[in-house]
GROMACS .gro file of C-alpha atoms in nm:
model
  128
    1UNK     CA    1   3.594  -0.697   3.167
    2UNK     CA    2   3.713  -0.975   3.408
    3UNK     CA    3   3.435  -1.188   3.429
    4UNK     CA    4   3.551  -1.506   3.379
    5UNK     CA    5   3.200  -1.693   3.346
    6UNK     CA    6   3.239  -1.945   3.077
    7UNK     CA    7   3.029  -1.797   2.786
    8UNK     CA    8   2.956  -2.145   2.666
    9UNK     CA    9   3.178  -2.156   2.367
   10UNK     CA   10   3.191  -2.528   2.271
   11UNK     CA   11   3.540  -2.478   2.122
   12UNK     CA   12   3.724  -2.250   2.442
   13UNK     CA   13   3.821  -2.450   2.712
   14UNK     CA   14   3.947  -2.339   3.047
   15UNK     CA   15   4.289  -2.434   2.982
   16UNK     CA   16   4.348  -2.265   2.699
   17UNK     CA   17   4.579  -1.901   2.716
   18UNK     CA   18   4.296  -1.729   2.529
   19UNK     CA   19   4.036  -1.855   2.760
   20UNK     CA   20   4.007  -1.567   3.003
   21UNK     CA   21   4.034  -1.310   2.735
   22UNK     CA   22   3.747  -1.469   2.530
   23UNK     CA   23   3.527  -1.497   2.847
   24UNK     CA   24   3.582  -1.150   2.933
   25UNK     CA   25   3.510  -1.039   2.586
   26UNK     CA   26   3.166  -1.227   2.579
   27UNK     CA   27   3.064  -1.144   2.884
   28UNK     CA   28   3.105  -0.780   2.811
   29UNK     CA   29   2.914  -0.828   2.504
   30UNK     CA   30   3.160  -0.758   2.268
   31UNK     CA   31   3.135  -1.102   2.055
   32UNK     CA   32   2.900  -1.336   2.083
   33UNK     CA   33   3.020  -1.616   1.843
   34UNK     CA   34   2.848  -1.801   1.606
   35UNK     CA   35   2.619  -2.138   1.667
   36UNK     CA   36   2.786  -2.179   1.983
   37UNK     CA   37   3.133  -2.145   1.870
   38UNK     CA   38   3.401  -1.924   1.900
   39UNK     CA   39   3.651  -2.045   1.627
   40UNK     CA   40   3.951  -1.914   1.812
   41UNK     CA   41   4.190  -1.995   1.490
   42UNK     CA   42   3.945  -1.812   1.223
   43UNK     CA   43   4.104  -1.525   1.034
   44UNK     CA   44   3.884  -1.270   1.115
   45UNK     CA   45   3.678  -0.996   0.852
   46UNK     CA   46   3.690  -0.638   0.819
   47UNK     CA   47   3.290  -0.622   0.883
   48UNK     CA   48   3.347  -0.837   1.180
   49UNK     CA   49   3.589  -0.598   1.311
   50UNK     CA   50   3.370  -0.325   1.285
   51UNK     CA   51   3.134  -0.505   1.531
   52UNK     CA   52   3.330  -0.601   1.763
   53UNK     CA   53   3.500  -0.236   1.777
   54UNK     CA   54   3.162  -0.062   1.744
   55UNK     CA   55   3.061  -0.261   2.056
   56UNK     CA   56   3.396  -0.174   2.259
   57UNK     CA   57   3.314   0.215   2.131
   58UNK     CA   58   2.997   0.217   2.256
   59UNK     CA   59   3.122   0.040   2.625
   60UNK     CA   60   3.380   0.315   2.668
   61UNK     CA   61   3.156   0.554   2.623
   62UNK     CA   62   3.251   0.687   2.282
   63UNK     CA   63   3.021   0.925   2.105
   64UNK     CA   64   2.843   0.855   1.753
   65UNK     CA   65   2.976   0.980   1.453
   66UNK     CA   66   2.875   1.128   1.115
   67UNK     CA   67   2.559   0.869   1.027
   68UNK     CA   68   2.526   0.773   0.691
   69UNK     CA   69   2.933   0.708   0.593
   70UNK     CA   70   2.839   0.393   0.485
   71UNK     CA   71   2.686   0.549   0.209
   72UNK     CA   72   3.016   0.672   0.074
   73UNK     CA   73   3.139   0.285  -0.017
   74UNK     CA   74   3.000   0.177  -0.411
   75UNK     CA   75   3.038  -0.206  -0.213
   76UNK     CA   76   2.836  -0.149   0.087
   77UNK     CA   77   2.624  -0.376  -0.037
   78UNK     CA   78   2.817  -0.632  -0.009
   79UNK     CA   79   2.866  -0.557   0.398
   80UNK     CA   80   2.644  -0.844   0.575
   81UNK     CA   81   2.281  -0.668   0.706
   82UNK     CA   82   2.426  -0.788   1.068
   83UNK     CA   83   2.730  -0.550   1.046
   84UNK     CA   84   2.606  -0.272   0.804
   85UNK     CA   85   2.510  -0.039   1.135
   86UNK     CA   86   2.828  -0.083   1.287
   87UNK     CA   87   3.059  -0.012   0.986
   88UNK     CA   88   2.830   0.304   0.950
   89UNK     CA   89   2.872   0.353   1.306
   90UNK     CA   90   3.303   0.319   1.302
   91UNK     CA   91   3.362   0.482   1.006
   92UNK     CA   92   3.137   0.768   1.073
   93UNK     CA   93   3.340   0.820   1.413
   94UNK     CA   94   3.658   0.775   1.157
   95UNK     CA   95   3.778   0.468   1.376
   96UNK     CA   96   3.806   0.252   1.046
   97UNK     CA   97   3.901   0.359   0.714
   98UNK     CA   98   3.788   0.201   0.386
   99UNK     CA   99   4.087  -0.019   0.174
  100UNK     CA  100   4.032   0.274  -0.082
  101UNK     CA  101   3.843   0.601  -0.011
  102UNK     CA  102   3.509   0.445  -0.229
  103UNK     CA  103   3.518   0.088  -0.096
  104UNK     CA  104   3.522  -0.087   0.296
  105UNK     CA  105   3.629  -0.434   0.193
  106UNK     CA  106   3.409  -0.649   0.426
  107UNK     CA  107   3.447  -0.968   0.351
  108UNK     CA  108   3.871  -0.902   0.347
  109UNK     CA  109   4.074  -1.047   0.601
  110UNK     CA  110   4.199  -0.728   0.881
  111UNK     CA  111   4.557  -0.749   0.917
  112UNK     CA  112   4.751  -0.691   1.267
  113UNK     CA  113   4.799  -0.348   1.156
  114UNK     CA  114   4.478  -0.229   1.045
  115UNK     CA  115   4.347  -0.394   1.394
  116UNK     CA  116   4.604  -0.211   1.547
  117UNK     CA  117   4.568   0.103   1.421
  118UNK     CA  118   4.187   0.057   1.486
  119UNK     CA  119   4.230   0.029   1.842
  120UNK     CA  120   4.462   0.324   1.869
  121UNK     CA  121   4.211   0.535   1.679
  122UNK     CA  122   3.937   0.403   1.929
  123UNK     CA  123   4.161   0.450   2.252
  124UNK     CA  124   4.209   0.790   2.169
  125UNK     CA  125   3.821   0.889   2.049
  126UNK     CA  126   3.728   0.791   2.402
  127UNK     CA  127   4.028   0.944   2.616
  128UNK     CA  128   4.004   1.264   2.513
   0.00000   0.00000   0.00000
């Protein structure tokens, strides 16, 4: 993860202190943006989390869970086709919870916690 290859993001430039963390992030594979953007101040969703985690599981090496949780949320539905395999794929490895045991809350904004306590749960899956 310290490739520091510009990943072509029209809206990260070298100078800025996120730069090298958002290169080494994309060229890892763990985001990829959107139209050629980055959008570096976005608040970011509970679905896109789940990607982005998901990815970083699968890089360290971390083994797949129970497949089908998704199934267990009455608004999976609602969880974009683009992120519906990795929110099975993290909550089946019980790295992310759902904001109530019956719903995952895609579209709602992750807080600094819940990211948090994401990556702790993830850290620990794959350092056992």
């Amino acid at each position: 993860l310290n490739s520091l290859e510009n990943p072509g993001f029209s809206d990260v430039a070298a100078g800025d202190w996120y730069y090298p963390f958002v290169c080494a992030a994309a060229n890892a594979g763990l985001i990829t943006g959107y139209d050629g953007s980055f959008r570096p101040d976005d608040l970011i969703t509970r679905e896109e989390m789940a990607v982005i985690i998901a990815k970083a599981y699968a890089l360290c090496g971390g083994e797949a869970g129970e497949s089908g949780a998704i199934d267990r949320f009455s608004d999976k539905d609602q969880i974009a086709s683009w992120a519906q395999a990795s929110v099975d794929m993290v909550t089946g490895a019980g790295l992310i919870s759902g904001m109530t045991p019956s719903t995952f809350g895609g579209q709602n904004f992750t807080t600094r916690a819940q990211a948090a306590a994401v990556i702790r749960r993830m850290l620990r899956a794959v350092n056992k």
